[in-house]
Short mmCIF file of C-alpha atoms in Angstrom, two decimals:
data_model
loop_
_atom_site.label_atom_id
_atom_site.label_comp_id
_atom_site.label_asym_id
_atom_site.label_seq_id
_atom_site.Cartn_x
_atom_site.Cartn_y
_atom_site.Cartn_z
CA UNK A 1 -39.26 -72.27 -36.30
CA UNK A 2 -36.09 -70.12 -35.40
CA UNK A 3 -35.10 -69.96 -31.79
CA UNK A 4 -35.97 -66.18 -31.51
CA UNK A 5 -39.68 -67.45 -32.30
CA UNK A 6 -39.19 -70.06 -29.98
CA UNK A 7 -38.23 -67.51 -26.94
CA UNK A 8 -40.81 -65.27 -27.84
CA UNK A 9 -43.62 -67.70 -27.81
CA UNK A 10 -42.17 -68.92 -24.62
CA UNK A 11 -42.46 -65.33 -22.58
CA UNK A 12 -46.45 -64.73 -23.95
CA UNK A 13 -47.17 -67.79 -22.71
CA UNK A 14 -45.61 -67.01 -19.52
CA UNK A 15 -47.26 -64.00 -19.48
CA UNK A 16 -50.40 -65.33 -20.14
CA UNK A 17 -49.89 -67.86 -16.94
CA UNK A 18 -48.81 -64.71 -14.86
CA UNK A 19 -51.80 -62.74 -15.84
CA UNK A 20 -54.18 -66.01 -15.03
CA UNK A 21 -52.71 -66.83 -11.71
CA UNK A 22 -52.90 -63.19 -10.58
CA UNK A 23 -56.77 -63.26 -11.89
CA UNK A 24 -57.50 -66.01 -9.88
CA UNK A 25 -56.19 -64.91 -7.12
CA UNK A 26 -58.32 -62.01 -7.60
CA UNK A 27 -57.93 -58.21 -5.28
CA UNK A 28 -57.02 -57.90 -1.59
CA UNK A 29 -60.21 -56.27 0.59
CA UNK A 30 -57.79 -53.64 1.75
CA UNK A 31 -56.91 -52.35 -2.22
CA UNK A 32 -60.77 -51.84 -2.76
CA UNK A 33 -61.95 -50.29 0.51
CA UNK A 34 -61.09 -49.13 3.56
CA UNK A 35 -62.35 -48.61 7.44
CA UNK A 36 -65.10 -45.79 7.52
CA UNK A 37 -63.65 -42.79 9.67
CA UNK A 38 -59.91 -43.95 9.10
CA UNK A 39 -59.21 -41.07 6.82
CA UNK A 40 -57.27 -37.70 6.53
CA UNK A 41 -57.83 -34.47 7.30
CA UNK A 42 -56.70 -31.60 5.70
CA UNK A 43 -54.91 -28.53 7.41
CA UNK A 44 -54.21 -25.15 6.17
CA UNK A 45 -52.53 -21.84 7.52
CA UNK A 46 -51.32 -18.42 6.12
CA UNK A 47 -47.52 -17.92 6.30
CA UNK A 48 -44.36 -16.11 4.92
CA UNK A 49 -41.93 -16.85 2.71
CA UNK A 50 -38.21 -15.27 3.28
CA UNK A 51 -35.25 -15.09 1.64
CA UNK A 52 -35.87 -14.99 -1.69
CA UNK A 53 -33.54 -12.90 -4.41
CA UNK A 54 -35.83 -10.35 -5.23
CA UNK A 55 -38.51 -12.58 -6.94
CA UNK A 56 -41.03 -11.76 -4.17
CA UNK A 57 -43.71 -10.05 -3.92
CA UNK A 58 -44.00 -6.21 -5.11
CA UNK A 59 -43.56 -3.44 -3.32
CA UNK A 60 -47.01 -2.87 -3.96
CA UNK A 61 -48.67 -5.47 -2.20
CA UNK A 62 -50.50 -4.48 0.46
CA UNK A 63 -51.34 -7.92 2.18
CA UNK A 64 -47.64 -9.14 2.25
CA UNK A 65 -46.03 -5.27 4.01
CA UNK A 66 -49.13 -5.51 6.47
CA UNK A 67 -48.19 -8.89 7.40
CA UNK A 68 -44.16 -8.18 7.39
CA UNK A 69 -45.32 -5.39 9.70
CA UNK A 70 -47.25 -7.51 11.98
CA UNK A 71 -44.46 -9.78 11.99
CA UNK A 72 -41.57 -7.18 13.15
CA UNK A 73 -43.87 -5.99 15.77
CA UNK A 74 -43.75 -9.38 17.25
CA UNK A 75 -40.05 -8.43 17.90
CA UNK A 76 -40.72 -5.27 19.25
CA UNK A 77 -40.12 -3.22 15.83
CA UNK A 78 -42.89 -0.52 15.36
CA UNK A 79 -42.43 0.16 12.08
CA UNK A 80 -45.54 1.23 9.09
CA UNK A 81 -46.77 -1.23 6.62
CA UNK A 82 -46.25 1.74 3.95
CA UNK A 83 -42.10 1.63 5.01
CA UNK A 84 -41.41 -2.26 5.07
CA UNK A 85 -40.04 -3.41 1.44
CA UNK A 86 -41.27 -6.89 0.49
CA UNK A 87 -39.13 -7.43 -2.46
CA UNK A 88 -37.61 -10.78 -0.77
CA UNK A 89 -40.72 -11.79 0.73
CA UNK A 90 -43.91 -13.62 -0.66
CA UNK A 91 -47.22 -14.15 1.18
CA UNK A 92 -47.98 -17.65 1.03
CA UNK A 93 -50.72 -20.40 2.06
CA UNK A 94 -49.50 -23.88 3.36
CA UNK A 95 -51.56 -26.72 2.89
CA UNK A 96 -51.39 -30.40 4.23
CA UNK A 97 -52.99 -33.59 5.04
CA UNK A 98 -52.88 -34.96 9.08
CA UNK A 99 -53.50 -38.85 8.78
CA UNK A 100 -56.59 -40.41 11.02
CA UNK A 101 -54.00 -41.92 14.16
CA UNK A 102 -51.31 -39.13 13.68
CA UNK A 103 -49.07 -39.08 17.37
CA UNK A 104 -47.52 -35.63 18.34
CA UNK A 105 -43.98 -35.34 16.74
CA UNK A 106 -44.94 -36.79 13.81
CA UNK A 107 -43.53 -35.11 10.69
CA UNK A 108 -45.99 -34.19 7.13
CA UNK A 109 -45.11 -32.53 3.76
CA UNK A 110 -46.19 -29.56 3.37
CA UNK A 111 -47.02 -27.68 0.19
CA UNK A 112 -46.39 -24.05 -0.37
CA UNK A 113 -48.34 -21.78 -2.83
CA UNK A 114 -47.65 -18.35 -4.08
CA UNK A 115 -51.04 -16.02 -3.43
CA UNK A 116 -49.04 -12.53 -4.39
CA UNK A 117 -47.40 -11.74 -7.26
CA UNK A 118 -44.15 -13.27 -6.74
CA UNK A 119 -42.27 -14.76 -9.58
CA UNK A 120 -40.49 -17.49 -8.24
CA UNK A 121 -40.41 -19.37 -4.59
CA UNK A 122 -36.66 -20.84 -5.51
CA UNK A 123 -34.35 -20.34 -2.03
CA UNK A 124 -37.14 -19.37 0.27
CA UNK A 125 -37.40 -20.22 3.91
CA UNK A 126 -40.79 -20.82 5.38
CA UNK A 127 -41.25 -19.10 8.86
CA UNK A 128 -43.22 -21.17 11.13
CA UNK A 129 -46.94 -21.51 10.05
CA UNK A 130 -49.62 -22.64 12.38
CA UNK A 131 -52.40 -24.84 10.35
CA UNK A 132 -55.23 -25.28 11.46
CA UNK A 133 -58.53 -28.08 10.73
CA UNK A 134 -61.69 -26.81 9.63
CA UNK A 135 -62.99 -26.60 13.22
CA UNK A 136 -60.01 -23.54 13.58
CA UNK A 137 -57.92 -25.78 15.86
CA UNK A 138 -53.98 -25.48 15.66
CA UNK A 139 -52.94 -29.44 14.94
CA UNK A 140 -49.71 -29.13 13.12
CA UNK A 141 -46.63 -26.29 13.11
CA UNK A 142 -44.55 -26.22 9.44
CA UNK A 143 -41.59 -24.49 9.23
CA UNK A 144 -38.30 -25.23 6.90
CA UNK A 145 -36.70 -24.25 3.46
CA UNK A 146 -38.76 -24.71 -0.19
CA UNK A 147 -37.92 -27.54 -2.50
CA UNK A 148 -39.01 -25.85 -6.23
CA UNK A 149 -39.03 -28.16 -9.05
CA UNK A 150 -39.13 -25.28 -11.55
CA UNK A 151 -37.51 -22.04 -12.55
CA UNK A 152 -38.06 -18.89 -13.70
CA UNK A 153 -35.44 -15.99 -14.61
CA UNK A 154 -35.89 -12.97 -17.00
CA UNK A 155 -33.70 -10.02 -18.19
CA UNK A 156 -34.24 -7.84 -20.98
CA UNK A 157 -37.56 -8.70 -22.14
CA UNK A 158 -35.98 -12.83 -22.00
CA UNK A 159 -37.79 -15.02 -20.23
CA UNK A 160 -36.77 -18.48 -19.15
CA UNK A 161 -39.46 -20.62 -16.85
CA UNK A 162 -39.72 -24.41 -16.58
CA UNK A 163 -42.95 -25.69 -14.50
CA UNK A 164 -44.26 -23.79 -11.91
CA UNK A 165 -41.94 -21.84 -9.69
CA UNK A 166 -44.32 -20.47 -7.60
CA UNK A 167 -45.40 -24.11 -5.87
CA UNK A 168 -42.86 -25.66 -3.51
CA UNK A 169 -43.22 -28.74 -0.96
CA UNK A 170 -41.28 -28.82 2.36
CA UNK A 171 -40.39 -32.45 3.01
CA UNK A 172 -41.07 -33.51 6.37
CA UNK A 173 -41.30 -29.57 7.45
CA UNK A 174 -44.50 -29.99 9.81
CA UNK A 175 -44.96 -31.21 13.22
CA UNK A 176 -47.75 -32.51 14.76
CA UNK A 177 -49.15 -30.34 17.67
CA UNK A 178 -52.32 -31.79 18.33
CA UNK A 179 -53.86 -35.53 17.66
CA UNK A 180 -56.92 -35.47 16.26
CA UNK A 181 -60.05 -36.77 17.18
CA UNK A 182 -60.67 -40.75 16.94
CA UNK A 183 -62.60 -43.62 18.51
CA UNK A 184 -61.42 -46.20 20.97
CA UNK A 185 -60.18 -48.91 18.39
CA UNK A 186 -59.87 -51.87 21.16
CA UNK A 187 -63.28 -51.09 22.10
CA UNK A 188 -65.68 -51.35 19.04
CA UNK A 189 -67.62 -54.38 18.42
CA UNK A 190 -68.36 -53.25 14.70
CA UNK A 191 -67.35 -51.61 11.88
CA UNK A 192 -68.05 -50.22 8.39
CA UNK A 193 -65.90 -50.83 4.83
CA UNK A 194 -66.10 -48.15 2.41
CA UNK A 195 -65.84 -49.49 -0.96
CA UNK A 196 -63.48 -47.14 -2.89
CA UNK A 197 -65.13 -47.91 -6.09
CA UNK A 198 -68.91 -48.62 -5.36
CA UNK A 199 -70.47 -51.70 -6.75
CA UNK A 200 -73.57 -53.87 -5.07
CA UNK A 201 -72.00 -56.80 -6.54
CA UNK A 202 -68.45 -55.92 -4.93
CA UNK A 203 -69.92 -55.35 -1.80
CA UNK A 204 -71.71 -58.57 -1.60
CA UNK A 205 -68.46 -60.41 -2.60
CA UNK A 206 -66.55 -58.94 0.15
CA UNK A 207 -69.55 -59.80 2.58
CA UNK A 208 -69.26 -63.38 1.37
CA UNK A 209 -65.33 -63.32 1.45
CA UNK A 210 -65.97 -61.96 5.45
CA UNK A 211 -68.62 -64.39 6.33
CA UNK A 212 -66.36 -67.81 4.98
CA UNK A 213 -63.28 -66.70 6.63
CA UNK A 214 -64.55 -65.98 10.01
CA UNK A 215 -67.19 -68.01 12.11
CA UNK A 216 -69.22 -65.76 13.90
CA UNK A 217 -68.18 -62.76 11.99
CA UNK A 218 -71.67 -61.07 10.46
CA UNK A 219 -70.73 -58.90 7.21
CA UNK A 220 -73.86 -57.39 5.89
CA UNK A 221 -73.48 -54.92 2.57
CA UNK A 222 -75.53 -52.48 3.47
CA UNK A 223 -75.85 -50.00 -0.21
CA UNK A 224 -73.11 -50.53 -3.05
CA UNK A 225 -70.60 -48.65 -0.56
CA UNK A 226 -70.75 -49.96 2.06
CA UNK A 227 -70.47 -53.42 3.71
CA UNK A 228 -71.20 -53.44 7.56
CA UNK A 229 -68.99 -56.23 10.04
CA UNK A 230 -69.37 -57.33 13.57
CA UNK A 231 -66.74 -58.21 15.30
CA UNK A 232 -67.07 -61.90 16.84
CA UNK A 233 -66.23 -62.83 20.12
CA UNK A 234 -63.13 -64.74 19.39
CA UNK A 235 -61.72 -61.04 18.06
CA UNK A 236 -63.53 -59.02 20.72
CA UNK A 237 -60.61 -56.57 22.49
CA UNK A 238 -57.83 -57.33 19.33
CA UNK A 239 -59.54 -55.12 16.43
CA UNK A 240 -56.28 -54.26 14.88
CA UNK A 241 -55.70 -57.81 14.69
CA UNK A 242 -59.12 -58.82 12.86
CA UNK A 243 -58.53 -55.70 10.21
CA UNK A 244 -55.30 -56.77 9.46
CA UNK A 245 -57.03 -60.44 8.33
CA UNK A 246 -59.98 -58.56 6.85
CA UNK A 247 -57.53 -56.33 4.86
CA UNK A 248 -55.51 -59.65 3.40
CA UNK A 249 -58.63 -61.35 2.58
CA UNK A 250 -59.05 -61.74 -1.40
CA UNK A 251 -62.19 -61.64 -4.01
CA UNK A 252 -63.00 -61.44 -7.08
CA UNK A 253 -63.43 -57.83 -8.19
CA UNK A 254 -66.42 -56.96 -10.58
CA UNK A 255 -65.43 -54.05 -13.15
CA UNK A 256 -67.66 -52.19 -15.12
CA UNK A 257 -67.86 -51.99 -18.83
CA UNK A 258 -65.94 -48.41 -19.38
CA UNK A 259 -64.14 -47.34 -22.63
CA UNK A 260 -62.11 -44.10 -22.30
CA UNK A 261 -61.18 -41.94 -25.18
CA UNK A 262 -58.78 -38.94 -25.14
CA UNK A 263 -59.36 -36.90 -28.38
CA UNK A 264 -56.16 -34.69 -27.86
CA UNK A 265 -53.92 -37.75 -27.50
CA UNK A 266 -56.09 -40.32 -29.72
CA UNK A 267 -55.77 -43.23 -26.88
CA UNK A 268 -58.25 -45.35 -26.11
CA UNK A 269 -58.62 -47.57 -22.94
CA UNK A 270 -60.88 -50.32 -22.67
CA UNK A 271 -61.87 -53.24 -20.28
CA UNK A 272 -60.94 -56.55 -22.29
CA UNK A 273 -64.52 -57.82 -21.65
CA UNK A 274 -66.15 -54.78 -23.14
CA UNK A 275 -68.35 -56.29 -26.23
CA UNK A 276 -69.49 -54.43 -29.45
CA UNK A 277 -72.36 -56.07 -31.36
CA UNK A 278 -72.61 -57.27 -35.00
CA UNK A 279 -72.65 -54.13 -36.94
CA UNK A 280 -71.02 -52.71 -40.50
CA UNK A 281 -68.56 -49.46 -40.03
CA UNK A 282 -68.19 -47.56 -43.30
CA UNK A 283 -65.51 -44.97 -43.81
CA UNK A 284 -63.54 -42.52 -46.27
CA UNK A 285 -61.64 -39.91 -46.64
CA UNK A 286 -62.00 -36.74 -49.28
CA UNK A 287 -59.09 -34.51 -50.05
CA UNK A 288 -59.57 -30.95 -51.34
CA UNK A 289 -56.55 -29.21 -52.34
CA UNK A 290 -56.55 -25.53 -53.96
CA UNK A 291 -53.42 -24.31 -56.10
CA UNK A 292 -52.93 -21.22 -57.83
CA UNK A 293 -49.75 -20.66 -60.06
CA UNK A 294 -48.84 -16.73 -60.61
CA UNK A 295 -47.28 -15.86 -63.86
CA UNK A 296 -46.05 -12.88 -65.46
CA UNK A 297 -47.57 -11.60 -68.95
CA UNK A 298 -44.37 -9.52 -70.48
CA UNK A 299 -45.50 -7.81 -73.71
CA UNK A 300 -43.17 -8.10 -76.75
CA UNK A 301 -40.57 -5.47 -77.72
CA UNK A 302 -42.56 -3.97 -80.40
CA UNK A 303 -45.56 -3.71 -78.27
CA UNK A 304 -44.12 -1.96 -75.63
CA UNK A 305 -43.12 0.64 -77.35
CA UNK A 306 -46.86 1.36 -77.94
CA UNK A 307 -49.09 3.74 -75.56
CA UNK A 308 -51.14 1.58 -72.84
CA UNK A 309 -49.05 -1.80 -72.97
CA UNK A 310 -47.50 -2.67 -69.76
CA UNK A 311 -46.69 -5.94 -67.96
CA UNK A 312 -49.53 -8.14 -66.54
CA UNK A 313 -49.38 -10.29 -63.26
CA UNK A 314 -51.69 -13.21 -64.06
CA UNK A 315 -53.07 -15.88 -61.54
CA UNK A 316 -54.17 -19.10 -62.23
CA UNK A 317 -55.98 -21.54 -59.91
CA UNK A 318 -56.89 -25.47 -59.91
CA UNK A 319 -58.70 -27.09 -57.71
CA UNK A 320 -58.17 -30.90 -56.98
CA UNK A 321 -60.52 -33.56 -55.62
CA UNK A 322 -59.41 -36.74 -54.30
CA UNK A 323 -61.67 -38.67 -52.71
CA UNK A 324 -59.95 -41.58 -51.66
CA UNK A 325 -60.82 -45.81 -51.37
CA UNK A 326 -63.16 -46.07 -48.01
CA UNK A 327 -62.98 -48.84 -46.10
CA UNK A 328 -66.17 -51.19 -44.83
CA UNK A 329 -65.56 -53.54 -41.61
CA UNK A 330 -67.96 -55.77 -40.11
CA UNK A 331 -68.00 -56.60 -36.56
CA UNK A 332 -68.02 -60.49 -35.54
CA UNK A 333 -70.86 -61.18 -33.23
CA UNK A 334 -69.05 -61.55 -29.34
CA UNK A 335 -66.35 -59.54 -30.35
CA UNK A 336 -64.30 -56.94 -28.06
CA UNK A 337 -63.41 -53.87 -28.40
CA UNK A 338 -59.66 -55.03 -28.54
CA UNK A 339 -60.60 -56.76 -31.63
CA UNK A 340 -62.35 -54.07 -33.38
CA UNK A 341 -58.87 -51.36 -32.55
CA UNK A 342 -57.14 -53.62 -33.92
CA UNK A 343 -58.64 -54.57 -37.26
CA UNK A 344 -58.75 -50.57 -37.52
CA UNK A 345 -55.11 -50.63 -37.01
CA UNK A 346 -54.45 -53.05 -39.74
CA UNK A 347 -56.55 -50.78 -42.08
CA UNK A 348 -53.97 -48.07 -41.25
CA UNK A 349 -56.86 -46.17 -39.32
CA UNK A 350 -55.51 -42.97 -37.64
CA UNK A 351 -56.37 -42.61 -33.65
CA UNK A 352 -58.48 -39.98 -34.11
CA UNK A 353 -60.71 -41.58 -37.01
CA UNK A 354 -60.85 -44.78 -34.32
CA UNK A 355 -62.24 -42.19 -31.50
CA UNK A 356 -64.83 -40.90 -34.28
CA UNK A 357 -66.24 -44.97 -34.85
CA UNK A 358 -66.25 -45.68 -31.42
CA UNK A 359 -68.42 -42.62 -30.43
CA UNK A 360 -70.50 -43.11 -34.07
CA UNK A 361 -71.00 -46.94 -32.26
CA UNK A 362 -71.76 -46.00 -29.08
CA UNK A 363 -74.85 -43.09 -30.45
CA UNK A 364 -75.90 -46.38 -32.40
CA UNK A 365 -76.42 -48.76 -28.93
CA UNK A 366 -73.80 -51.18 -30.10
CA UNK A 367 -70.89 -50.85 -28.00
CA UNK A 368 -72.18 -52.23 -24.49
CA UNK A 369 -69.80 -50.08 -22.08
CA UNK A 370 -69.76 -46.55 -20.79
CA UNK A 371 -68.24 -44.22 -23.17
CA UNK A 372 -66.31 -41.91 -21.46
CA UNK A 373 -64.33 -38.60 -23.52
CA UNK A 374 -61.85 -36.57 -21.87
#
């Protein structure tokens, strides 16, 4: 044994020790759910877009000169919608997300989408955009220049474009106006986990993870979502406190049995204790290839001297067959679906034949695991 094959059997079986100890350790509570009504709200407002090199909006758009008009009268400029040119200007809708315990001042991206016809959003200015909650409340004022991660220039009929040039973000370019609407944190003697992935069985494990780490503490799971906690009286008044221990908490996470397939890409994805029963998997191949040679019949000298001979284009086809060697693999009873890619791989399978089995398996109630084709 060489040292390379030494080494290399050294770091997979640190690897495997890595991947053991981190299973054991199993999944923080706060990576698999979080505090019902701690969550985000989104905001949205109607704004305008300036300074842009005459990728705007056309002349012809009616919503973006009414709205450059309305603007200018702000200012005291009377002018008509039909007169204002809106060649530098795009109409524009600005979207964001306010957290749950946002404090006024507090800065959010923003993201800025074309909805005229401009071309291209590169070196515009945002003027200041109220957004506004679903209830129609002002919470959050954006203003600031466009950051464009695309392009998108064309001259004589040559067009040059890379992404989308008509979506920008502003960094930091909203402030927050308004808190939003949240309950008394120090006061609540209870509270509800949302599971972000809902499982009875996880729920139940982070009950039982609650209940051993704090006496007095009552976690009940009350559906597969949702797992219900009272506060005890050694945390009563210091809630932030007993989340942040509830958050660090650790269990062991039950995954379902999923196998996802993309056919345009050929990957597959699969849980490594997803099983696939005893079964036989049969397939070939059969090639069908069509040829046709054209040729040229040229009479001889003599004859084409005669009345009625002339030169002949003549076609010839042949059509080959070739069915080619199948293959026939037999599953080991316990096996994964690891095992069964991989055997496929070593019989030079392509990606897309291995999609084809594993959908033929799962229509045939032997592979024990959602089946899931993007």
């Amino acid at each position: 044994m060489n040292l390379r094959t030494r080494l290399l059997i050294i770091g997979l079986l640190a690897l495997a020790t890595a991947s053991a100890q981190v299973s054991a350790s199993g999944s923080r509570i706060k990576d698999m759910a979080r505090v019902q009504g701690a969550r985000s709200h989104p905001l949205y407002g109607y704004g305008i877009v300036t300074g842009l090199a005459g990728t705007g909006d056309a002349p012809g758009n009616k919503a973006t000169r009414q709205s450059l008009a309305n603007l200018y009268s702000q200012f005291g400029v009377s002018i008509p919608s039909d007169s204002v040119s809106s060649r530098n200007v795009a109409a524009v809708m600005v979207s964001a997300a306010l957290p749950a315990y946002a404090r006024q001042g507090d800065t959010l991206d923003l993201t800025v989408t074309s909805v005229g016809d401009a071309r291209s959003l590169v070196g515009g200015m945002l003027l200041i955009t109220a957004l506004q909650g679903p209830d129609g409340k002002v919470y959050a004022l954006g203003q600031g220049p466009l950051t464009v991660g695309g392009y998108k220039y064309d001259a004589n009929g040559t067009l040059g474009q890379k992404n989308h040039p008509t979506v920008a973000t502003v960094p930091g370019g909203a402030s927050v106006e308004q808190e939003p609407l949240h309950a008394d944190l120090g006061k609540r003697d209870n509270l509800t986990l949302s599971l972000m992935e809902p499982d009875f069985t996880n729920a139940a494990r982070v009950a039982d993870a609650i209940n051993a780490a704090f006496a007095g503490a009552q976690a009940t799971p009350t559906d597969n979502g949702g797992v219900t906690v009272r506060v005890p009286a050694s945390h009563q008044g210091r809630f932030v406190d007993f989340v942040r221990q509830i958050e660090g908490l650790e269990f062991q996470p039950d995954a379902p049995s999923r196998v996802v397939v993309n056919e345009r890409t050929g990957t597959v994805i699969a849980g490594a204790r997803v099983r696939v029963s005893s079964v036989a998997i049969s397939y070939g191949d059969l090639k069908i290839s069509i040829a046709t040679d054209n040729s040229v019949s040229q009479p001889t000298l003599i004859a084409g001297f005669q009345p009625g001979v002339t030169t002949e284009r003549v076609s010839n086809s042949r059509v080959d067959i070739e069915e080619r060697s199948g293959a026939t693999l037999v599953t080991q009873p316990g096996g994964t679906v690891a095992d069964l890619v991989q055997a496929l791989g070593r019989l030079r399978t392509s990606a897309r034949d291995i999609v084809s089995i594993l959908k033929a398996l799962k229509a045939a109630g032997a592979l024990h695991a959602d089946l899931i084709v993007q």
